[in-house]
CSV table of C-alpha atoms in Angstrom, one decimal:
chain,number,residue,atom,x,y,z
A,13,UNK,CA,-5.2,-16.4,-1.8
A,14,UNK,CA,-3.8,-17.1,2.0
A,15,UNK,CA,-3.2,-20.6,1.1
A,16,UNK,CA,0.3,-20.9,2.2
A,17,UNK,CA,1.3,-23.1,-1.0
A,18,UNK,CA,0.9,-19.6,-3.2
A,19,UNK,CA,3.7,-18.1,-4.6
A,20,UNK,CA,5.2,-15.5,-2.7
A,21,UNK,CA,5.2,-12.4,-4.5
A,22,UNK,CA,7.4,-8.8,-3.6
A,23,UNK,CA,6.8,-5.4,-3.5
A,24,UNK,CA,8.0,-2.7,-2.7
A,25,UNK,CA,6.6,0.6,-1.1
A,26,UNK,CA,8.6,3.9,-2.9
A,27,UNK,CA,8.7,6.8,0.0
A,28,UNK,CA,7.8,9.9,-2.1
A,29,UNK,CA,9.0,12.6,1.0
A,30,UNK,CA,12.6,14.3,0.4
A,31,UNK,CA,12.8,13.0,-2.8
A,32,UNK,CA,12.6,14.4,-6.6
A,33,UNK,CA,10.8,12.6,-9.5
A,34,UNK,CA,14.3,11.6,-11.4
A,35,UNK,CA,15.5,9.6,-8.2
A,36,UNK,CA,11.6,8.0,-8.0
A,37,UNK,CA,11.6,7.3,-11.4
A,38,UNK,CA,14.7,5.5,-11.7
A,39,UNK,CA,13.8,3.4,-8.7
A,40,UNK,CA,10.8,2.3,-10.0
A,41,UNK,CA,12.8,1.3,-13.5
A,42,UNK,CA,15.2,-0.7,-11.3
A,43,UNK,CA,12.4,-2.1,-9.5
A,44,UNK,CA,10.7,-3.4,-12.8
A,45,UNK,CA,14.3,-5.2,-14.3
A,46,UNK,CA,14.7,-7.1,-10.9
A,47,UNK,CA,10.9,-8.6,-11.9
A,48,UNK,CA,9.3,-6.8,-8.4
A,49,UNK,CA,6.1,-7.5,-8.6
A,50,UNK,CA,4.1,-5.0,-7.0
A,51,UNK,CA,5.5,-1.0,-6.9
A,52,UNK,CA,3.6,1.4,-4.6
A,53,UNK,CA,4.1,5.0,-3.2
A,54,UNK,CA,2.0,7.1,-0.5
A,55,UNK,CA,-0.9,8.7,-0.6
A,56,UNK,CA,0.2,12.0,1.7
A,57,UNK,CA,0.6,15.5,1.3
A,58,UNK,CA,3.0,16.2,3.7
A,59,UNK,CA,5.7,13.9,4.7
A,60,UNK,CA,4.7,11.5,7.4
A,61,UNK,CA,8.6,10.4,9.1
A,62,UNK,CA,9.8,13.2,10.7
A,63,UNK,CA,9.8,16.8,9.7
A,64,UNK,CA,6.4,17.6,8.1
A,65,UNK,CA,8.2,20.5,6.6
A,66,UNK,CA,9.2,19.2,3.5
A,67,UNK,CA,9.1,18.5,-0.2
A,68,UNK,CA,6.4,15.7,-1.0
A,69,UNK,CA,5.6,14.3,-4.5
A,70,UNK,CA,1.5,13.3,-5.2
A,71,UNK,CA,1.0,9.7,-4.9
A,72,UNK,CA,-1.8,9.8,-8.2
A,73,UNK,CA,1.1,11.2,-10.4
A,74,UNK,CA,4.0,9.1,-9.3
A,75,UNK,CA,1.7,6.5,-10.3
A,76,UNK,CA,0.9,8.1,-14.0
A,77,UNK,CA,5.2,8.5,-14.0
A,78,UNK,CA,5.7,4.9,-13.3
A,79,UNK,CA,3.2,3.5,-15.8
A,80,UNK,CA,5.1,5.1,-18.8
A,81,UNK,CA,8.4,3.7,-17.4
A,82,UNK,CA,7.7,0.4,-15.9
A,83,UNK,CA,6.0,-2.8,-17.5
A,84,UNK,CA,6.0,-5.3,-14.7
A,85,UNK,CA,4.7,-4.6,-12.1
A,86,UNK,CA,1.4,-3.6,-10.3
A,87,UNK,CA,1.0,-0.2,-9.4
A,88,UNK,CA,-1.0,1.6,-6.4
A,89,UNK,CA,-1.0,3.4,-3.6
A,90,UNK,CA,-0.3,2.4,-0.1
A,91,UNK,CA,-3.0,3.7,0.6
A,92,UNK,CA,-4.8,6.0,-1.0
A,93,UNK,CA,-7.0,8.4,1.6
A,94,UNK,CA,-10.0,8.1,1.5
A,95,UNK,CA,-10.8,11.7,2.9
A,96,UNK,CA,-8.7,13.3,-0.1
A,97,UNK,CA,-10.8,12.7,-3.2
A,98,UNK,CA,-14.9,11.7,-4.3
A,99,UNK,CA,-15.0,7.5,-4.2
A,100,UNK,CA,-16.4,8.0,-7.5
A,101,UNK,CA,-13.6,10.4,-9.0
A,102,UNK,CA,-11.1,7.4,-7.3
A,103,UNK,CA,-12.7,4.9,-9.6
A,104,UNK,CA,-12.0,6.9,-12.6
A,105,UNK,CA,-8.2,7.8,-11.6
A,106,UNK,CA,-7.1,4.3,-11.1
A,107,UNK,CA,-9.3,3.4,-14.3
A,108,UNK,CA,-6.9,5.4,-16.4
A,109,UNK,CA,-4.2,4.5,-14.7
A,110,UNK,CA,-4.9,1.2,-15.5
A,111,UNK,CA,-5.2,1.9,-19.1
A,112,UNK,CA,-1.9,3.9,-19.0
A,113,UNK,CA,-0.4,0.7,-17.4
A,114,UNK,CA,-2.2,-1.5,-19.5
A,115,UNK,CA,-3.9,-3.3,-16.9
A,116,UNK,CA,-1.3,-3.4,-14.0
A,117,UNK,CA,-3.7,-0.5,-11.4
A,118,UNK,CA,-4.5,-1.5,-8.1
A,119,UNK,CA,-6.8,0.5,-6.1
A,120,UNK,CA,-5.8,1.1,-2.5
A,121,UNK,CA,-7.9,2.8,-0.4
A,122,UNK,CA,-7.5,3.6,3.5
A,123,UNK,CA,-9.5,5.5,6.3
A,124,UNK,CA,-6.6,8.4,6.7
A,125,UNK,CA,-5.3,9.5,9.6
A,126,UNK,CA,-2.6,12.4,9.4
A,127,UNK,CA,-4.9,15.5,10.8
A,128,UNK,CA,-1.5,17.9,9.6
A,129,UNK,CA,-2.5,17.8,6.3
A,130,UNK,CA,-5.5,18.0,6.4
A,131,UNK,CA,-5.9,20.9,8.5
A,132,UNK,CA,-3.2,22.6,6.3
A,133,UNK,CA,-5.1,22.2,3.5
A,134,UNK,CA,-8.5,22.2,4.0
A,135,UNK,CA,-9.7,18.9,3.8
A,136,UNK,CA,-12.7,17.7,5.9
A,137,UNK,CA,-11.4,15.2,9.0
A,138,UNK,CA,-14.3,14.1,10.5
A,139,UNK,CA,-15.1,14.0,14.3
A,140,UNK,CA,-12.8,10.8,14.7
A,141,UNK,CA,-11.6,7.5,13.3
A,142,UNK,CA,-14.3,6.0,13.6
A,143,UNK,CA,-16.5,8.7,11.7
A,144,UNK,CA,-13.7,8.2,8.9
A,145,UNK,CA,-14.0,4.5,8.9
A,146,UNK,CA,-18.1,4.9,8.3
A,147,UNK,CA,-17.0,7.0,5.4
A,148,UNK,CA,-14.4,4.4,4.0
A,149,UNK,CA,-17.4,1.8,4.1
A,150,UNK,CA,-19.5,4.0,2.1
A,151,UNK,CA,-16.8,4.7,0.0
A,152,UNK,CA,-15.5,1.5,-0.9
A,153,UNK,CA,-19.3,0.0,-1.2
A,154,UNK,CA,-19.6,2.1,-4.3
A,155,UNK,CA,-16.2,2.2,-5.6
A,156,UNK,CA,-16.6,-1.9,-5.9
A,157,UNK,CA,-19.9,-1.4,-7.9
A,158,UNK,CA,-18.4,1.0,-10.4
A,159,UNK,CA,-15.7,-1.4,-10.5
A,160,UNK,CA,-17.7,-4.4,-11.2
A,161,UNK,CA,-20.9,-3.2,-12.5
A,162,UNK,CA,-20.3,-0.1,-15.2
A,163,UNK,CA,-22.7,2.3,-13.1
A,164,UNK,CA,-24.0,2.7,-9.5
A,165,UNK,CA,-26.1,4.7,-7.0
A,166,UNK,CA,-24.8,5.7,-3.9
A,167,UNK,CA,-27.3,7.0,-0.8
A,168,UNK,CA,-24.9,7.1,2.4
A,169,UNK,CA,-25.2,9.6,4.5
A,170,UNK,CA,-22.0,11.2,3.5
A,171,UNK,CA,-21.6,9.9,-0.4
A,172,UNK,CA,-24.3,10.5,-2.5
A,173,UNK,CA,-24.3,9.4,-6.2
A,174,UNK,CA,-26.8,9.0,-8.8
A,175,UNK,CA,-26.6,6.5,-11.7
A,176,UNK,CA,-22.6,7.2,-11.8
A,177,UNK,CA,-20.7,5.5,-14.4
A,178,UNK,CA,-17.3,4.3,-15.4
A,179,UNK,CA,-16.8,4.4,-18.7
A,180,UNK,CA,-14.5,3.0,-20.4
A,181,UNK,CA,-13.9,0.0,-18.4
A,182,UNK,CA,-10.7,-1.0,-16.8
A,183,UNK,CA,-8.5,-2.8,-18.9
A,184,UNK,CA,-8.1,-5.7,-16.0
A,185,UNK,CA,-11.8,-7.6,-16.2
A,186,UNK,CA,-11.2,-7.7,-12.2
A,187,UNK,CA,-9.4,-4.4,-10.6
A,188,UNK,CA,-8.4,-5.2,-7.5
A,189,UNK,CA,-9.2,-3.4,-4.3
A,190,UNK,CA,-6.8,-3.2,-1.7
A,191,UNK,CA,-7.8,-1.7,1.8
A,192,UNK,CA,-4.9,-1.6,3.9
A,193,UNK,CA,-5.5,-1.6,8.4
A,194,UNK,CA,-6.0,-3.8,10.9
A,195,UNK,CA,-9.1,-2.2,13.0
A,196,UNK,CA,-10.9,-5.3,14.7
A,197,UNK,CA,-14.4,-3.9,15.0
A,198,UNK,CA,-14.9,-1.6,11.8
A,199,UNK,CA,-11.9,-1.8,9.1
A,200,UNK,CA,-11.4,-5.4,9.0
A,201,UNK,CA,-15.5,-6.1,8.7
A,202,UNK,CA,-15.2,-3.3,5.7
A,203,UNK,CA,-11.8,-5.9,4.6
A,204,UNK,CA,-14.8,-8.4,4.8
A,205,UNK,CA,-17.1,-7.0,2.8
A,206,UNK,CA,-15.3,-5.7,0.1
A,207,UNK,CA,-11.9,-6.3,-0.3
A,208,UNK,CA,-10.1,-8.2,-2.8
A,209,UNK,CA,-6.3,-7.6,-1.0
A,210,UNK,CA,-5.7,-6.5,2.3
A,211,UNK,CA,-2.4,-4.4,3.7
A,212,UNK,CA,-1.6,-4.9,7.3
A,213,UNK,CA,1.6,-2.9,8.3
A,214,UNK,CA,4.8,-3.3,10.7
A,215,UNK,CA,3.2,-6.4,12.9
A,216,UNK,CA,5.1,-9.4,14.5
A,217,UNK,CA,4.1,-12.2,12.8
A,218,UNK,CA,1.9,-13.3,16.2
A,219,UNK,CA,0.2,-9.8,15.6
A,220,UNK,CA,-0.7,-10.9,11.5
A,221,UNK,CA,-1.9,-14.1,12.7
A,222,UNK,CA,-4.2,-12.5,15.2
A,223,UNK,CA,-5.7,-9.9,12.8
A,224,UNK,CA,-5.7,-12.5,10.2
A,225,UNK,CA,-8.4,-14.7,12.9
A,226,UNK,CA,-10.3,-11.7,13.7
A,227,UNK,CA,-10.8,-11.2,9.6
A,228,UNK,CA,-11.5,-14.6,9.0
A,229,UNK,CA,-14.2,-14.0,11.8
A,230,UNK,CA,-15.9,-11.0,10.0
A,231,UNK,CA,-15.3,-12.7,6.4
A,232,UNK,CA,-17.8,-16.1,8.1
A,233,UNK,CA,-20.4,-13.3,9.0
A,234,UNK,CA,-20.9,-11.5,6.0
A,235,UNK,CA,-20.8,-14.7,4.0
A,236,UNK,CA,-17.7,-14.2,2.6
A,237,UNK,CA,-14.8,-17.1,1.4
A,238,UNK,CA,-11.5,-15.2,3.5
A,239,UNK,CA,-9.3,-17.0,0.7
A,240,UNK,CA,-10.6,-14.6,-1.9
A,241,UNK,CA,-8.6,-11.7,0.4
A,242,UNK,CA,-4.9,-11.8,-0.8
A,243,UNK,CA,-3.1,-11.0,2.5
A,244,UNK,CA,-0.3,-8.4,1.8
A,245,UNK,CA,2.1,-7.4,4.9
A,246,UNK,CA,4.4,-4.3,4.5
A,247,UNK,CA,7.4,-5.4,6.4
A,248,UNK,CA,8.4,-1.1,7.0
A,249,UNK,CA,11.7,0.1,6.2
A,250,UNK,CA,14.7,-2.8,5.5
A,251,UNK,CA,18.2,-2.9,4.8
A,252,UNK,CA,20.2,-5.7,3.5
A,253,UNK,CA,23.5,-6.3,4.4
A,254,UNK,CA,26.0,-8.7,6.0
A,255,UNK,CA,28.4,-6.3,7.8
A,256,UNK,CA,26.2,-4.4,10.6
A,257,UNK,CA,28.8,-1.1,10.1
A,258,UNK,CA,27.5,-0.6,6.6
A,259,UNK,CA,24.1,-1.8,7.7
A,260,UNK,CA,24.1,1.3,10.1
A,261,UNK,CA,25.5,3.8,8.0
A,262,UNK,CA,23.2,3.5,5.2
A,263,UNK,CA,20.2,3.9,7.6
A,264,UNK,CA,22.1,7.3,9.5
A,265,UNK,CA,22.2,8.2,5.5
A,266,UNK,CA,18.2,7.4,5.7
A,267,UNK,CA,18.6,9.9,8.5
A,268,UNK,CA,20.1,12.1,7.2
A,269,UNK,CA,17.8,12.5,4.1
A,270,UNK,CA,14.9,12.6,6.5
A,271,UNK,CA,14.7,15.1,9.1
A,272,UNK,CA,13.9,14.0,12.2
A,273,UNK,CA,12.8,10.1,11.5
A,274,UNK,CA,12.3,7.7,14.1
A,275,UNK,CA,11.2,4.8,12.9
A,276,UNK,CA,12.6,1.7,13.0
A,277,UNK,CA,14.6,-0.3,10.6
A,278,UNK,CA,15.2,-3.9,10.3
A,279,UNK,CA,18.1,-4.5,9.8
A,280,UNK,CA,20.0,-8.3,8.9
A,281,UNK,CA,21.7,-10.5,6.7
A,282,UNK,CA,19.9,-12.5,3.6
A,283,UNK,CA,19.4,-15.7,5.7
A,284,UNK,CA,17.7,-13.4,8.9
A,285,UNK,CA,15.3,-11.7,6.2
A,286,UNK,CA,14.5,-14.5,4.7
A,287,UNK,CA,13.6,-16.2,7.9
A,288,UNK,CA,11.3,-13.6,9.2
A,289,UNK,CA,9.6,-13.6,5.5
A,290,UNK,CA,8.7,-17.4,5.7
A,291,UNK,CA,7.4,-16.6,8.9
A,292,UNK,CA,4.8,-14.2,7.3
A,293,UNK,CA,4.6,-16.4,4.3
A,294,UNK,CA,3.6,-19.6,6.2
A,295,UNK,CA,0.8,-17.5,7.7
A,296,UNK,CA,-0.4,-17.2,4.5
A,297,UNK,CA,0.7,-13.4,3.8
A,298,UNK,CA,2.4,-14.2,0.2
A,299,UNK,CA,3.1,-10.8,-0.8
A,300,UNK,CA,5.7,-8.8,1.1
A,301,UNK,CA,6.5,-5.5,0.6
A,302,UNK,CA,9.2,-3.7,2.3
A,303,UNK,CA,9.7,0.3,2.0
A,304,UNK,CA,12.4,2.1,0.6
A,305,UNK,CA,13.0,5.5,2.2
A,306,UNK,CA,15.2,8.2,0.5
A,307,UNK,CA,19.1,7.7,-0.2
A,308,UNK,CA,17.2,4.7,-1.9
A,309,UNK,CA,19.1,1.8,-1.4
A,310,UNK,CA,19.5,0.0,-4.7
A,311,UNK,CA,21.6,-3.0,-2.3
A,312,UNK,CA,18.4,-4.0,-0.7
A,313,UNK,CA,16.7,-3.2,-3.6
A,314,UNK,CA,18.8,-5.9,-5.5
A,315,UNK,CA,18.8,-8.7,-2.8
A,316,UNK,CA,15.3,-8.9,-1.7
A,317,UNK,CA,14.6,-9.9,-5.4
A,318,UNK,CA,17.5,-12.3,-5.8
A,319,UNK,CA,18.1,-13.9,-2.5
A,320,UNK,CA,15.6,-13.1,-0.5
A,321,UNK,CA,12.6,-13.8,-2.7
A,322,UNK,CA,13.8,-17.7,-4.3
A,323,UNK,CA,14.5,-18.6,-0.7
A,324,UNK,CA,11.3,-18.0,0.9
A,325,UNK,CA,8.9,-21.4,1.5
């Protein structure tokens, strides 16, 4: 799947802080006509950009709201924290969201990071990233055998499961697993092991080609063929536009709609965009996905899809 002759497919990642369900779900809707192939939201509980004091919609939900009102495209989350909910529990959530979507679920699954929320509401940490990295291995080890298998038995130290079963089946005869960062010594050898899509996030395309060595590295000690990984890049947030003025006052709107947000935009014309894409793409990371931050920006929205997307090699 990182053979650089595969068609490049498009996503894009839905920011569900400082937003309502009406403006999400008609993004989604617009999304789905302009033939988007992959539609994703966060898995947070508190917004992550700026001001943590804020409105925030569930990531699982969104998802269950988009099925009913999109037929397109692929649905998950970007990514789903691990920490939040029993692997086994995962497996049946993005099971019936797969059969509300009939057949479009992805399952993406992450270490988690954001202490914040966590601590706010309760949820166990760990002593460190690297604890929660263990935890994701475990995790995913048995989430993958539900997955594929019907049933499993889990005997980690921190996931315990006996004979657990998914029933019914997915729709999809092959649910894909997404695990999304770019850790060299313990998330990437997880990637390795068990992923069937990987999510590396806001990286130079040097920085994508290096991770993508180091995986390819882990994938020939496990015994695994790297081309079954589909590499997936989220590009971060975009805007579209050929006059810089209107570029910069649509992100002071992004701003504006988010309290105290820092991060960086990129910012250029179709012709820019689609140059940095084909740099990705030629690396073999065919599916892009840029995010879309509240005042959504139907513009971008509409270009990345019609100019952006034919254009890249």
């Amino acid at each position: 799947m990182s053979d650089p002759t595969t068609p490049v497919r498009i996503g894009v990642l839905v920011w569900n802080q400082y937003t309502d369900w009406p403006r999400m779900r008609h993004i989604g809707q617009r999304a789905d006509e302009l033939g988007y192939d992959s539609l994703w939201t966060w898995d947070h509980l508190y917004p992550i950009v700026g001001d943590p004091h804020g409105p925030f919609l569930e990531g699982y939900m969104v998802l269950a709201g988009w099925s009913q009102q999109t037929t397109r495209p692929t649905l998950g989350l970007m990514v789903g924290a691990n920490t939040f909910r029993n692997p086994g529990l995962v497996v049946k959530m993005v099971t019936t969201l797969d059969h509300l979507s009939e057949g479009r679920a992805v399952l993406g699954i992450g270490a988690a990071w954001y202490e914040t929320e966590h601590a706010a509401f309760g949820i166990e940490f760990g002593g460190g990233f690297g604890e929660r990295i263990g935890w994701l291995d475990e995790s995913v080890e048995l989430m993958r055998a539900m997955l594929r298998e019907g049933v499993a038995t889990a005997r980690g130290e921190h996931y315990q499961a006996r004979d657990v079963r998914n029933d019914p089946a997915p729709i999809q005869a092959h649910l894909p697993i997404l695990i999304g960062g770019s850790g060299e010594r313990k998330t990437l050898r997880t990637v390795a092991r068990f992923a069937d899509a990987w999510n590396v996030a806001m990286v130079t395309p040097e920085q994508a080609a290096a991770k993508d060595v180091v995986l390819r590295r882990w994938c020939d000690e496990v015994g695994r063929d790297p081309d079954e990984i589909e590499r997936t890049l989220s590009l971060g947030p975009l805007v579209i536009r050929d006059d810089p003025a209107d570029a910069q006052a649509t992100i002071a709107r992004f701003r504006d709609s988010n309290p105290r947000m820092e991060r960086e935009v990129i910012v250029g014309t179709v012709d820019e965009i689609t140059e940095l894409c084909d740099r990705y793409a030629a690396l073999g990371f065919r599916h892009l996905i840029f995010h879309a931050p509240v005042p959504y920006d139907e513009e971008t929205l509409e270009r990345f899809a019609a100019d952006v997307k034919p254009n890249i090699v």
